[in-house]
Every structure is written in structure tokens, then in C-alpha cells.
């Protein structure tokens, strides 16, 4: 748990304009109450199972395990099977219900690739809430399919023309909107980033991944896994898997970041590996920045990993050595998509493929007979255009 000001050691906190402090306090109090409320838990579980498709299977990947040799046993946590195709719905259902509880009739969100936008638009439609999603103009053109999906779901997509016209500019606009409309609007952040209590709250909603995994692996293997693998963008699917195993020191956590065109090229999103301590979007964490402290543009072939910041809890795990963070390149991730598709008949999202690419690389060095769980955070249909060009 972070301290009551939202710090994991020196990471996290609340770096926002005075006008937002009240909103964050209110959110923190409401969330605290909701967390203790059995009715809220029951409601959330209802939507998890009846609407989103939980629990997701923990699938033993027989061919993949055989292919990697060494007696490894690889299990896939199938978040790709959820409604809307990725883990992001776990968080938007949770925050959507919280908005209902706070009697706020309007949701806003920022989105880069549009995945979080679609998950938010879905929750808004489900709960009958109004919804506006901020999206960089550049991204609107790159992600036309998701823009259409959001509109069909009844959400307004607001183009952002400032800065690089991408995700971090959309974040800034969403924050500006929230400052003005905070009385009737809830801002849904899409990962374990942003000011307290978001990193804690989003983590809590995503820990359903790790809690289910624990139950399922104990049933299948009679013991805990040796390794957990997950890709890290903002860090929500990975923290969701890792956190319930935090106290089990023998379970090793491996977070895989986007190495883009290579770490030396500076065109990557390997924030935990290459970043320095700084403040972005309301919290202190590792951050890709230049000598003058200006935030660098991130790059990844996987739009969901293309963010120059990372959740504060990951920075803490790195500092205390609880997790190891590595990176694989765009090319390795693209090959990873082909690899999983052809060994298991599952086309993973490019984000998730980072984890498989690293698993393939490191498998010979993991030791004999290890049990490994990989978070398959999403499905790859959204990436078909990129994959078509590559293959
Ligand atoms: C958004 C996304 C990610 C990255 O976000 P995290 O918060 O790091 O989980 C990973 N995988 C998929 C499929 C995504 O859509």
C-alpha cells in the first residue's frame, strides 16, 4: 500500500493544480468507502462475470512449452478473451461504477491508440453515462477504427491539436476539462499512472488478474509459479498480475518494456530502464526526459506501450529489486506475434507479444521445469494492418 499521501517510497504523490486537490480528496474518500462496501464489490463482480467474461482461463500452452524446451510449463492468463479484447475493461467497469456511486453523470478519458477510449466508451454506454474522450489529432488519423468504435458507442471524440498531437497532449486536455467540470465529471485514467489515488485504484481493479491466477495455478500445479511475465506500458496489466504475489518472494516478476528501434536510438518506451526521476501527469516516477528535463517522445510499434511515463509502483518495485525490467525491440515483438500465433493459434496484441518475445529469448536460461505465467493482455485483431505490412 502507498502511504496516505499516495507515495510508494519516493514515487507517486499528487502534483496537480490547487483546483483539482479537492476532486482528488473526494475521489480518495469515495473510493475508500466503496472498497469497504460489500454491495460495490458484488456489483463489480457481477459485471466482471456476466458482462466482461471473468474469470478468464489460465491456459496451459502445451505446444509453446514444448517448443521452448527445458521442461518449462508455460501458462497464459487469457485477458485477450475479455469483452473489448483486453484487460482495460477491468478498470473502466470499476471506475464507471464508482462514477455512478459519486452521482457523476459524465465520464472523460484520454486515449492514445484508442483502446482505453473504447473501454471507457463501453462502460459509459453500459452505465448510461455521457462520455467525451480526448485524442491527439495525429492518433485520430492513425487509429481510425477505434474512433469509429467510440462514436458508435455514443461517445464524443475530441481532437487535440496542441503539442505533438498524441497521447500526452490528450492527457493535458483531459486534465483541463476535469478542472472545469469536476462537479459532474469523473476522469477515468487508463493505467496505474496519474496522481493518487489513481495508481492505487487502477491497481486494485486490475488485481483480479493476479488473484484469479493464484487460485488457478494452485489448482493446476499445486504450487505458485516461478516467474510472472507481463508487458509494461503504464503498467496496469503487469501490476494487476504481480501485486497479489508481492509477498511470495520466490515468485519472480519480469516486466517487459518497449525497446522500440533499440535503446541507443532513443526511439523507445523503456521508461524503467532508461528513464530518470521526474514529474508527469500528476505523479513522480521514472520518466523519459532529455538533459533539460523536457519529456521525450516515446516510440513503440505497440501503441499501448507508447508512453514516456510509468506507474509509480513499478518504479518502487525496481528500486527495491522486487521486479526485473527488460526490453525487447519492435522487430522482436512483431516476430513474437507470429511465434505465438503459429504455436498456439492465438494472435496476441503487439503489446502482449513483447512478453512472449522476451520469454522466447530467455527460456534457455530460466532453469529446468519452471512454471511460468504470461499475461496475455489483449488480442491482436487491432494490429492487423501493422502485421500485414510486416509479414
Ligand atoms: C493498453 C495496453 C497495454 C499497456 O497498458 P498497461 O497499463 O501497461 O497494461 C498492454 N496490453 C494491451 C493489450 C493494451 O491494450
mmCIF file of C-alpha atoms and ligand atoms in Angstrom:
data_model
loop_
_atom_site.group_PDB
_atom_site.id
_atom_site.type_symbol
_atom_site.label_atom_id
_atom_site.label_comp_id
_atom_site.label_asym_id
_atom_site.label_seq_id
_atom_site.Cartn_x
_atom_site.Cartn_y
_atom_site.Cartn_z
ATOM 1 C CA UNK A 1 0.000 0.000 0.000
ATOM 2 C CA UNK A 2 1.152 3.532 -0.668
ATOM 3 C CA UNK A 3 1.180 5.939 2.331
ATOM 4 C CA UNK A 4 -1.868 8.164 2.743
ATOM 5 C CA UNK A 5 -0.401 10.864 0.508
ATOM 6 C CA UNK A 6 -0.038 8.258 -2.220
ATOM 7 C CA UNK A 7 3.686 7.578 -2.043
ATOM 8 C CA UNK A 8 5.408 4.294 -2.685
ATOM 9 C CA UNK A 9 8.717 5.332 -1.130
ATOM 10 C CA UNK A 10 9.609 8.481 -3.134
ATOM 11 C CA UNK A 11 7.332 7.621 -6.075
ATOM 12 C CA UNK A 12 3.758 8.762 -6.660
ATOM 13 C CA UNK A 13 2.081 11.644 -4.844
ATOM 14 C CA UNK A 14 -0.269 14.314 -6.148
ATOM 15 C CA UNK A 15 1.209 17.031 -8.323
ATOM 16 C CA UNK A 16 -1.858 18.862 -9.577
ATOM 17 C CA UNK A 17 -3.286 22.392 -9.647
ATOM 18 C CA UNK A 18 -4.986 23.506 -6.422
ATOM 19 C CA UNK A 19 -8.387 23.304 -8.160
ATOM 20 C CA UNK A 20 -8.023 19.540 -8.512
ATOM 21 C CA UNK A 21 -6.918 18.802 -4.971
ATOM 22 C CA UNK A 22 -10.490 18.808 -3.767
ATOM 23 C CA UNK A 23 -11.622 16.440 -6.516
ATOM 24 C CA UNK A 24 -8.801 14.028 -5.715
ATOM 25 C CA UNK A 25 -9.628 14.151 -1.997
ATOM 26 C CA UNK A 26 -13.263 13.419 -2.759
ATOM 27 C CA UNK A 27 -12.310 10.557 -5.062
ATOM 28 C CA UNK A 28 -9.965 9.132 -2.444
ATOM 29 C CA UNK A 29 -12.696 9.211 0.237
ATOM 30 C CA UNK A 30 -15.358 7.750 -2.044
ATOM 31 C CA UNK A 31 -13.047 5.044 -3.233
ATOM 32 C CA UNK A 32 -12.114 4.137 0.329
ATOM 33 C CA UNK A 33 -15.794 3.771 1.170
ATOM 34 C CA UNK A 34 -16.556 1.793 -1.980
ATOM 35 C CA UNK A 35 -13.691 -0.581 -1.265
ATOM 36 C CA UNK A 36 -15.236 -1.499 2.089
ATOM 37 C CA UNK A 37 -18.765 -1.739 0.704
ATOM 38 C CA UNK A 38 -19.892 -5.316 0.034
ATOM 39 C CA UNK A 39 -22.559 -4.085 -2.368
ATOM 40 C CA UNK A 40 -19.963 -2.348 -4.539
ATOM 41 C CA UNK A 41 -17.824 -5.472 -4.634
ATOM 42 C CA UNK A 42 -20.829 -7.565 -5.540
ATOM 43 C CA UNK A 43 -21.832 -5.162 -8.306
ATOM 44 C CA UNK A 44 -18.326 -5.154 -9.759
ATOM 45 C CA UNK A 45 -18.117 -8.935 -9.642
ATOM 46 C CA UNK A 46 -21.473 -9.134 -11.361
ATOM 47 C CA UNK A 47 -20.245 -7.053 -14.322
ATOM 48 C CA UNK A 48 -16.893 -8.843 -14.361
ATOM 49 C CA UNK A 49 -18.536 -12.216 -14.779
ATOM 50 C CA UNK A 50 -21.804 -11.515 -16.604
ATOM 51 C CA UNK A 51 -20.609 -8.748 -18.916
ATOM 52 C CA UNK A 52 -16.847 -8.903 -19.359
ATOM 53 C CA UNK A 53 -16.347 -12.677 -19.216
ATOM 54 C CA UNK A 54 -14.426 -13.288 -15.998
ATOM 55 C CA UNK A 55 -12.782 -15.370 -14.744
ATOM 56 C CA UNK A 56 -10.541 -15.644 -17.782
ATOM 57 C CA UNK A 57 -8.885 -19.032 -18.328
ATOM 58 C CA UNK A 58 -5.345 -19.777 -17.209
ATOM 59 C CA UNK A 59 -4.454 -21.812 -20.255
ATOM 60 C CA UNK A 60 -1.602 -24.347 -20.312
ATOM 61 C CA UNK A 61 0.249 -23.657 -23.570
ATOM 62 C CA UNK A 62 1.359 -27.178 -24.408
ATOM 63 C CA UNK A 63 2.949 -26.574 -27.819
ATOM 64 C CA UNK A 64 4.618 -23.355 -26.709
ATOM 65 C CA UNK A 65 6.058 -25.081 -23.622
ATOM 66 C CA UNK A 66 7.397 -27.924 -25.758
ATOM 67 C CA UNK A 67 8.862 -25.509 -28.302
ATOM 68 C CA UNK A 68 10.766 -23.631 -25.588
ATOM 69 C CA UNK A 69 12.076 -26.866 -24.067
ATOM 70 C CA UNK A 70 13.859 -27.186 -20.720
ATOM 71 C CA UNK A 71 10.747 -28.800 -19.241
ATOM 72 C CA UNK A 72 9.194 -25.341 -18.899
ATOM 73 C CA UNK A 73 5.481 -25.141 -18.217
ATOM 74 C CA UNK A 74 4.003 -22.005 -19.695
ATOM 75 C CA UNK A 75 0.542 -20.784 -18.737
ATOM 76 C CA UNK A 76 -1.255 -17.908 -20.435
ATOM 77 C CA UNK A 77 -3.599 -15.639 -18.492
ATOM 78 C CA UNK A 78 -6.194 -15.018 -21.166
ATOM 79 C CA UNK A 79 -7.184 -11.356 -20.733
ATOM 80 C CA UNK A 80 -7.472 -11.287 -24.536
ATOM 81 C CA UNK A 81 -10.766 -13.155 -24.173
ATOM 82 C CA UNK A 82 -12.445 -10.323 -22.272
ATOM 83 C CA UNK A 83 -15.148 -8.139 -23.812
ATOM 84 C CA UNK A 84 -13.448 -5.446 -25.955
ATOM 85 C CA UNK A 85 -10.359 -7.658 -26.235
ATOM 86 C CA UNK A 86 -8.032 -6.589 -23.422
ATOM 87 C CA UNK A 87 -7.622 -6.092 -19.677
ATOM 88 C CA UNK A 88 -8.535 -2.382 -19.836
ATOM 89 C CA UNK A 89 -12.227 -3.167 -19.295
ATOM 90 C CA UNK A 90 -11.445 -4.349 -15.714
ATOM 91 C CA UNK A 91 -10.550 -0.784 -14.834
ATOM 92 C CA UNK A 92 -13.252 1.090 -16.751
ATOM 93 C CA UNK A 93 -16.012 -1.087 -15.258
ATOM 94 C CA UNK A 94 -14.639 -0.356 -11.779
ATOM 95 C CA UNK A 95 -14.332 3.374 -12.315
ATOM 96 C CA UNK A 96 -17.661 3.541 -14.153
ATOM 97 C CA UNK A 97 -19.392 2.046 -11.117
ATOM 98 C CA UNK A 98 -17.529 4.500 -8.912
ATOM 99 C CA UNK A 99 -18.810 7.400 -11.045
ATOM 100 C CA UNK A 100 -22.382 6.104 -10.579
ATOM 101 C CA UNK A 101 -21.783 5.923 -6.853
ATOM 102 C CA UNK A 102 -20.486 9.516 -6.814
ATOM 103 C CA UNK A 103 -23.560 10.528 -8.891
ATOM 104 C CA UNK A 104 -21.405 11.966 -11.657
ATOM 105 C CA UNK A 105 -23.269 11.673 -14.957
ATOM 106 C CA UNK A 106 -20.286 12.325 -17.228
ATOM 107 C CA UNK A 107 -17.047 10.451 -17.942
ATOM 108 C CA UNK A 108 -13.970 11.774 -19.662
ATOM 109 C CA UNK A 109 -10.794 9.968 -20.679
ATOM 110 C CA UNK A 110 -7.639 10.407 -22.693
ATOM 111 C CA UNK A 111 -6.591 7.834 -25.229
ATOM 112 C CA UNK A 112 -3.608 7.194 -27.477
ATOM 113 C CA UNK A 113 -4.266 4.096 -29.513
ATOM 114 C CA UNK A 114 -7.936 4.308 -28.671
ATOM 115 C CA UNK A 115 -8.038 1.104 -26.603
ATOM 116 C CA UNK A 116 -8.675 2.892 -23.319
ATOM 117 C CA UNK A 117 -11.095 5.198 -25.140
ATOM 118 C CA UNK A 118 -13.083 2.216 -26.373
ATOM 119 C CA UNK A 119 -13.074 0.575 -22.928
ATOM 120 C CA UNK A 120 -14.310 3.848 -21.381
ATOM 121 C CA UNK A 121 -16.942 4.375 -24.088
ATOM 122 C CA UNK A 122 -18.131 0.817 -23.445
ATOM 123 C CA UNK A 123 -18.527 1.393 -19.703
ATOM 124 C CA UNK A 124 -20.267 4.725 -20.384
ATOM 125 C CA UNK A 125 -22.825 3.074 -22.674
ATOM 126 C CA UNK A 126 -23.338 0.213 -20.230
ATOM 127 C CA UNK A 127 -23.984 2.539 -17.281
ATOM 128 C CA UNK A 128 -25.858 5.233 -19.232
ATOM 129 C CA UNK A 129 -23.253 7.942 -18.700
ATOM 130 C CA UNK A 130 -22.276 10.772 -21.014
ATOM 131 C CA UNK A 131 -18.736 10.408 -22.353
ATOM 132 C CA UNK A 132 -16.064 12.573 -24.002
ATOM 133 C CA UNK A 133 -12.691 11.162 -24.994
ATOM 134 C CA UNK A 134 -9.668 13.345 -25.762
ATOM 135 C CA UNK A 135 -7.433 12.084 -28.523
ATOM 136 C CA UNK A 136 -4.468 13.643 -30.333
ATOM 137 C CA UNK A 137 -5.285 14.619 -33.900
ATOM 138 C CA UNK A 138 -2.357 12.528 -35.132
ATOM 139 C CA UNK A 139 -3.721 9.472 -33.289
ATOM 140 C CA UNK A 140 -7.234 10.054 -34.625
ATOM 141 C CA UNK A 141 -5.851 9.516 -38.105
ATOM 142 C CA UNK A 142 -3.662 6.563 -37.126
ATOM 143 C CA UNK A 143 -6.415 4.789 -35.190
ATOM 144 C CA UNK A 144 -9.487 5.365 -37.326
ATOM 145 C CA UNK A 145 -11.086 2.033 -36.415
ATOM 146 C CA UNK A 146 -11.159 2.779 -32.695
ATOM 147 C CA UNK A 147 -12.508 6.277 -33.362
ATOM 148 C CA UNK A 148 -15.428 4.690 -35.223
ATOM 149 C CA UNK A 149 -15.982 2.214 -32.405
ATOM 150 C CA UNK A 150 -16.128 5.000 -29.798
ATOM 151 C CA UNK A 151 -18.568 7.028 -31.882
ATOM 152 C CA UNK A 152 -20.787 4.012 -32.421
ATOM 153 C CA UNK A 153 -20.842 3.522 -28.641
ATOM 154 C CA UNK A 154 -22.206 7.052 -28.291
ATOM 155 C CA UNK A 155 -19.004 8.782 -27.168
ATOM 156 C CA UNK A 156 -17.772 12.139 -28.458
ATOM 157 C CA UNK A 157 -14.145 12.034 -29.612
ATOM 158 C CA UNK A 158 -12.499 15.421 -29.132
ATOM 159 C CA UNK A 159 -9.408 16.043 -31.294
ATOM 160 C CA UNK A 160 -6.374 17.638 -29.614
ATOM 161 C CA UNK A 161 -4.249 19.870 -31.834
ATOM 162 C CA UNK A 162 -1.606 21.009 -29.353
ATOM 163 C CA UNK A 163 1.981 19.746 -28.992
ATOM 164 C CA UNK A 164 2.796 16.500 -30.751
ATOM 165 C CA UNK A 165 -0.960 15.801 -31.142
ATOM 166 C CA UNK A 166 -0.578 12.472 -29.362
ATOM 167 C CA UNK A 167 -1.320 10.837 -26.005
ATOM 168 C CA UNK A 168 0.496 13.186 -23.634
ATOM 169 C CA UNK A 169 -1.259 16.202 -25.175
ATOM 170 C CA UNK A 170 -4.596 14.403 -24.858
ATOM 171 C CA UNK A 171 -3.807 13.846 -21.137
ATOM 172 C CA UNK A 172 -3.208 17.559 -20.669
ATOM 173 C CA UNK A 173 -6.532 18.436 -22.294
ATOM 174 C CA UNK A 174 -8.438 15.862 -20.238
ATOM 175 C CA UNK A 175 -6.954 17.325 -17.044
ATOM 176 C CA UNK A 176 -8.001 20.809 -18.189
ATOM 177 C CA UNK A 177 -11.561 19.605 -18.807
ATOM 178 C CA UNK A 178 -11.665 17.960 -15.400
ATOM 179 C CA UNK A 179 -10.577 21.156 -13.636
ATOM 180 C CA UNK A 180 -13.524 22.981 -15.219
ATOM 181 C CA UNK A 181 -16.200 20.289 -14.886
ATOM 182 C CA UNK A 182 -15.177 18.360 -11.821
ATOM 183 C CA UNK A 183 -18.551 18.726 -10.095
ATOM 184 C CA UNK A 184 -20.366 16.480 -12.544
ATOM 185 C CA UNK A 185 -17.485 14.700 -14.312
ATOM 186 C CA UNK A 186 -15.321 11.728 -13.431
ATOM 187 C CA UNK A 187 -11.976 11.368 -15.183
ATOM 188 C CA UNK A 188 -11.076 7.733 -15.932
ATOM 189 C CA UNK A 189 -7.319 7.282 -16.207
ATOM 190 C CA UNK A 190 -6.421 4.161 -18.161
ATOM 191 C CA UNK A 191 -3.391 2.811 -16.334
ATOM 192 C CA UNK A 192 -1.673 2.843 -12.940
ATOM 193 C CA UNK A 193 -0.400 6.389 -13.553
ATOM 194 C CA UNK A 194 -1.530 9.911 -12.626
ATOM 195 C CA UNK A 195 -1.978 11.461 -9.174
ATOM 196 C CA UNK A 196 -3.021 9.497 -6.076
ATOM 197 C CA UNK A 197 -5.446 7.695 -5.758
ATOM 198 C CA UNK A 198 -5.391 6.571 -9.417
ATOM 199 C CA UNK A 199 -2.328 4.293 -9.282
ATOM 200 C CA UNK A 200 -3.804 2.532 -6.246
ATOM 201 C CA UNK A 201 -7.360 2.397 -7.556
ATOM 202 C CA UNK A 202 -6.474 1.134 -11.042
ATOM 203 C CA UNK A 203 -4.184 -1.450 -9.487
ATOM 204 C CA UNK A 204 -6.968 -2.683 -7.226
ATOM 205 C CA UNK A 205 -9.326 -3.114 -10.191
ATOM 206 C CA UNK A 206 -6.638 -4.968 -12.165
ATOM 207 C CA UNK A 207 -5.512 -7.273 -9.327
ATOM 208 C CA UNK A 208 -8.410 -9.510 -10.321
ATOM 209 C CA UNK A 209 -5.878 -10.823 -12.886
ATOM 210 C CA UNK A 210 -3.368 -11.915 -10.249
ATOM 211 C CA UNK A 211 -5.949 -13.146 -7.744
ATOM 212 C CA UNK A 212 -7.546 -15.432 -10.301
ATOM 213 C CA UNK A 213 -4.119 -16.586 -11.482
ATOM 214 C CA UNK A 214 -3.133 -17.567 -7.948
ATOM 215 C CA UNK A 215 -6.253 -19.651 -7.461
ATOM 216 C CA UNK A 216 -5.967 -21.241 -10.879
ATOM 217 C CA UNK A 217 -2.281 -22.143 -10.719
ATOM 218 C CA UNK A 218 -2.648 -23.648 -7.240
ATOM 219 C CA UNK A 219 -5.403 -25.828 -8.619
ATOM 220 C CA UNK A 220 -3.447 -26.859 -11.710
ATOM 221 C CA UNK A 221 0.081 -27.145 -10.344
ATOM 222 C CA UNK A 222 -0.414 -27.364 -6.602
ATOM 223 C CA UNK A 223 2.135 -24.594 -6.162
ATOM 224 C CA UNK A 224 2.885 -20.977 -7.011
ATOM 225 C CA UNK A 225 4.650 -20.126 -10.287
ATOM 226 C CA UNK A 226 8.381 -19.404 -10.507
ATOM 227 C CA UNK A 227 8.004 -16.472 -12.870
ATOM 228 C CA UNK A 228 5.372 -13.957 -13.896
ATOM 229 C CA UNK A 229 5.876 -12.215 -17.241
ATOM 230 C CA UNK A 230 3.932 -9.144 -18.386
ATOM 231 C CA UNK A 231 4.445 -6.202 -20.714
ATOM 232 C CA UNK A 232 4.698 -2.732 -19.168
ATOM 233 C CA UNK A 233 3.247 0.397 -20.746
ATOM 234 C CA UNK A 234 1.766 2.489 -17.939
ATOM 235 C CA UNK A 235 1.953 -0.750 -16.013
ATOM 236 C CA UNK A 236 -1.593 -1.866 -15.210
ATOM 237 C CA UNK A 237 -1.805 -5.412 -16.572
ATOM 238 C CA UNK A 238 1.590 -6.202 -15.047
ATOM 239 C CA UNK A 239 0.825 -4.725 -11.612
ATOM 240 C CA UNK A 240 -2.547 -6.466 -11.734
ATOM 241 C CA UNK A 241 -0.783 -9.791 -12.198
ATOM 242 C CA UNK A 242 2.191 -9.113 -9.903
ATOM 243 C CA UNK A 243 0.670 -7.443 -6.875
ATOM 244 C CA UNK A 244 -1.205 -10.411 -5.347
ATOM 245 C CA UNK A 245 2.129 -12.294 -5.381
ATOM 246 C CA UNK A 246 4.133 -9.444 -3.821
ATOM 247 C CA UNK A 247 4.719 -11.225 -0.510
ATOM 248 C CA UNK A 248 5.707 -14.501 -2.163
ATOM 249 C CA UNK A 249 9.357 -13.646 -2.636
ATOM 250 C CA UNK A 250 10.103 -16.803 -4.622
ATOM 251 C CA UNK A 251 7.775 -15.723 -7.402
ATOM 252 C CA UNK A 252 9.929 -13.587 -9.697
ATOM 253 C CA UNK A 253 8.404 -10.673 -11.589
ATOM 254 C CA UNK A 254 9.608 -9.845 -15.095
ATOM 255 C CA UNK A 255 8.278 -6.648 -16.703
ATOM 256 C CA UNK A 256 8.897 -6.206 -20.402
ATOM 257 C CA UNK A 257 9.099 -2.694 -21.804
ATOM 258 C CA UNK A 258 9.045 -1.495 -25.397
ATOM 259 C CA UNK A 259 12.580 -1.297 -26.761
ATOM 260 C CA UNK A 260 11.297 0.260 -30.000
ATOM 261 C CA UNK A 261 14.098 0.758 -32.514
ATOM 262 C CA UNK A 262 16.706 -0.038 -29.853
ATOM 263 C CA UNK A 263 17.703 1.707 -26.626
ATOM 264 C CA UNK A 264 20.603 3.530 -28.308
ATOM 265 C CA UNK A 265 18.269 5.047 -30.916
ATOM 266 C CA UNK A 266 16.329 6.977 -28.216
ATOM 267 C CA UNK A 267 13.210 5.825 -30.078
ATOM 268 C CA UNK A 268 11.703 3.528 -27.479
ATOM 269 C CA UNK A 269 9.435 3.487 -24.440
ATOM 270 C CA UNK A 270 11.744 1.725 -21.957
ATOM 271 C CA UNK A 271 10.956 4.111 -19.123
ATOM 272 C CA UNK A 272 12.093 1.974 -16.197
ATOM 273 C CA UNK A 273 15.352 1.032 -17.890
ATOM 274 C CA UNK A 274 16.349 4.394 -19.368
ATOM 275 C CA UNK A 275 14.201 6.952 -17.553
ATOM 276 C CA UNK A 276 15.087 9.396 -14.784
ATOM 277 C CA UNK A 277 13.037 10.544 -11.833
ATOM 278 C CA UNK A 278 10.636 13.310 -12.801
ATOM 279 C CA UNK A 279 7.046 14.502 -12.655
ATOM 280 C CA UNK A 280 4.486 13.835 -15.363
ATOM 281 C CA UNK A 281 0.684 13.902 -15.302
ATOM 282 C CA UNK A 282 0.424 14.416 -11.590
ATOM 283 C CA UNK A 283 2.905 11.976 -10.110
ATOM 284 C CA UNK A 284 6.599 11.406 -9.553
ATOM 285 C CA UNK A 285 8.077 8.387 -11.244
ATOM 286 C CA UNK A 286 10.674 7.369 -13.796
ATOM 287 C CA UNK A 287 10.249 9.297 -16.974
ATOM 288 C CA UNK A 288 11.878 9.586 -20.401
ATOM 289 C CA UNK A 289 13.384 13.055 -20.489
ATOM 290 C CA UNK A 290 16.275 14.968 -22.009
ATOM 291 C CA UNK A 291 19.152 16.749 -20.217
ATOM 292 C CA UNK A 292 16.948 19.790 -19.557
ATOM 293 C CA UNK A 293 14.148 17.715 -18.085
ATOM 294 C CA UNK A 294 11.908 18.049 -21.148
ATOM 295 C CA UNK A 295 9.748 14.969 -21.675
ATOM 296 C CA UNK A 296 10.924 12.893 -24.634
ATOM 297 C CA UNK A 297 8.535 11.435 -27.167
ATOM 298 C CA UNK A 298 8.225 7.705 -26.671
ATOM 299 C CA UNK A 299 8.152 5.238 -29.528
ATOM 300 C CA UNK A 300 6.799 1.714 -29.855
ATOM 301 C CA UNK A 301 5.207 -0.297 -32.621
ATOM 302 C CA UNK A 302 2.674 -1.212 -29.913
ATOM 303 C CA UNK A 303 0.549 1.890 -29.416
ATOM 304 C CA UNK A 304 -0.453 0.804 -25.907
ATOM 305 C CA UNK A 305 3.168 0.888 -24.740
ATOM 306 C CA UNK A 306 3.970 4.208 -26.389
ATOM 307 C CA UNK A 307 4.058 6.413 -23.265
ATOM 308 C CA UNK A 308 7.065 8.252 -21.741
ATOM 309 C CA UNK A 309 5.982 7.636 -18.121
ATOM 310 C CA UNK A 310 5.279 4.603 -15.951
ATOM 311 C CA UNK A 311 3.277 3.909 -12.801
ATOM 312 C CA UNK A 312 4.996 4.848 -9.508
ATOM 313 C CA UNK A 313 4.562 1.384 -8.022
ATOM 314 C CA UNK A 314 6.761 -0.073 -10.757
ATOM 315 C CA UNK A 315 9.438 2.497 -10.015
ATOM 316 C CA UNK A 316 9.260 1.310 -6.413
ATOM 317 C CA UNK A 317 9.492 -2.383 -7.399
ATOM 318 C CA UNK A 318 12.531 -1.511 -9.473
ATOM 319 C CA UNK A 319 14.196 0.404 -6.647
ATOM 320 C CA UNK A 320 13.745 -2.383 -4.114
ATOM 321 C CA UNK A 321 14.610 -5.074 -6.650
ATOM 322 C CA UNK A 322 11.232 -6.804 -6.396
ATOM 323 C CA UNK A 323 10.824 -6.872 -10.183
ATOM 324 C CA UNK A 324 13.257 -7.037 -13.076
ATOM 325 C CA UNK A 325 12.591 -4.866 -16.109
ATOM 326 C CA UNK A 326 13.868 -5.679 -19.574
ATOM 327 C CA UNK A 327 13.065 -4.520 -23.094
ATOM 328 C CA UNK A 328 12.585 -6.112 -26.491
ATOM 329 C CA UNK A 329 12.559 -4.299 -29.822
ATOM 330 C CA UNK A 330 9.694 -3.621 -32.211
ATOM 331 C CA UNK A 331 11.036 -6.302 -34.511
ATOM 332 C CA UNK A 332 11.281 -8.903 -31.753
ATOM 333 C CA UNK A 333 7.710 -8.108 -30.694
ATOM 334 C CA UNK A 334 6.428 -8.425 -34.267
ATOM 335 C CA UNK A 335 8.143 -11.806 -34.545
ATOM 336 C CA UNK A 336 6.636 -12.681 -31.171
ATOM 337 C CA UNK A 337 3.153 -12.234 -32.649
ATOM 338 C CA UNK A 338 3.966 -14.750 -35.385
ATOM 339 C CA UNK A 339 5.520 -17.120 -32.872
ATOM 340 C CA UNK A 340 2.510 -17.336 -30.550
ATOM 341 C CA UNK A 341 0.033 -17.330 -33.434
ATOM 342 C CA UNK A 342 1.686 -20.317 -35.033
ATOM 343 C CA UNK A 343 2.447 -22.369 -31.934
ATOM 344 C CA UNK A 344 -0.874 -21.886 -30.140
ATOM 345 C CA UNK A 345 -3.377 -20.459 -32.622
ATOM 346 C CA UNK A 346 -3.658 -17.270 -30.591
ATOM 347 C CA UNK A 347 -2.903 -13.891 -32.187
ATOM 348 C CA UNK A 348 -1.700 -11.649 -29.345
ATOM 349 C CA UNK A 349 -1.780 -7.862 -29.215
ATOM 350 C CA UNK A 350 1.572 -6.319 -30.145
ATOM 351 C CA UNK A 351 1.858 -5.113 -26.549
ATOM 352 C CA UNK A 352 1.483 -8.629 -25.121
ATOM 353 C CA UNK A 353 3.806 -10.005 -27.807
ATOM 354 C CA UNK A 354 6.680 -8.163 -26.088
ATOM 355 C CA UNK A 355 6.351 -10.604 -23.198
ATOM 356 C CA UNK A 356 6.410 -13.640 -25.476
ATOM 357 C CA UNK A 357 9.377 -12.312 -27.425
ATOM 358 C CA UNK A 358 11.356 -11.966 -24.216
ATOM 359 C CA UNK A 359 10.220 -15.349 -22.928
ATOM 360 C CA UNK A 360 11.493 -16.975 -26.116
ATOM 361 C CA UNK A 361 14.826 -15.220 -25.758
ATOM 362 C CA UNK A 362 15.389 -16.027 -22.108
ATOM 363 C CA UNK A 363 13.840 -19.527 -21.971
ATOM 364 C CA UNK A 364 17.154 -21.449 -22.227
ATOM 365 C CA UNK A 365 18.479 -19.541 -19.176
ATOM 366 C CA UNK A 366 15.483 -19.940 -16.853
ATOM 367 C CA UNK A 367 16.409 -23.350 -15.434
ATOM 368 C CA UNK A 368 14.663 -26.704 -15.733
ATOM 369 C CA UNK A 369 10.981 -27.364 -15.156
ATOM 370 C CA UNK A 370 9.989 -23.846 -14.184
ATOM 371 C CA UNK A 371 6.337 -22.823 -14.068
ATOM 372 C CA UNK A 372 5.724 -19.525 -15.826
ATOM 373 C CA UNK A 373 2.616 -17.385 -16.187
ATOM 374 C CA UNK A 374 2.498 -14.855 -19.024
ATOM 375 C CA UNK A 375 -0.170 -12.178 -19.073
ATOM 376 C CA UNK A 376 -1.785 -12.220 -22.491
ATOM 377 C CA UNK A 377 -3.116 -8.699 -22.015
ATOM 378 C CA UNK A 378 -5.015 -8.397 -25.299
ATOM 379 C CA UNK A 379 -5.804 -9.815 -28.695
ATOM 380 C CA UNK A 380 -4.118 -8.799 -31.908
ATOM 381 C CA UNK A 381 -7.020 -8.036 -34.253
ATOM 382 C CA UNK A 382 -6.475 -4.302 -33.737
ATOM 383 C CA UNK A 383 -2.925 -4.626 -35.088
ATOM 384 C CA UNK A 384 -3.754 -6.435 -38.311
ATOM 385 C CA UNK A 385 -2.769 -3.503 -40.571
ATOM 386 C CA UNK A 386 0.694 -3.267 -38.996
ATOM 387 C CA UNK A 387 1.116 -7.051 -39.041
ATOM 388 C CA UNK A 388 0.014 -7.292 -42.675
ATOM 389 C CA UNK A 389 2.697 -4.809 -43.691
ATOM 390 C CA UNK A 390 5.381 -6.541 -41.624
ATOM 391 C CA UNK A 391 4.734 -10.098 -42.677
HETATM 392 C C1 LIG B 1 -3.015 -0.571 -23.137
HETATM 393 C C2 LIG B 1 -2.472 -1.934 -23.271
HETATM 394 C C3 LIG B 1 -1.276 -2.335 -22.630
HETATM 395 C C4 LIG B 1 -0.427 -1.389 -21.829
HETATM 396 O O1 LIG B 1 -1.014 -0.847 -20.703
HETATM 397 P P1 LIG B 1 -0.634 -1.302 -19.220
HETATM 398 O O2 LIG B 1 -1.284 -0.283 -18.373
HETATM 399 O O3 LIG B 1 0.860 -1.308 -19.101
HETATM 400 O O4 LIG B 1 -1.189 -2.665 -19.028
HETATM 401 C C5 LIG B 1 -0.874 -3.643 -22.750
HETATM 402 N N1 LIG B 1 -1.560 -4.535 -23.485
HETATM 403 C C6 LIG B 1 -2.691 -4.194 -24.141
HETATM 404 C C7 LIG B 1 -3.394 -5.233 -24.951
HETATM 405 C C8 LIG B 1 -3.188 -2.887 -24.059
HETATM 406 O O5 LIG B 1 -4.317 -2.559 -24.708
#
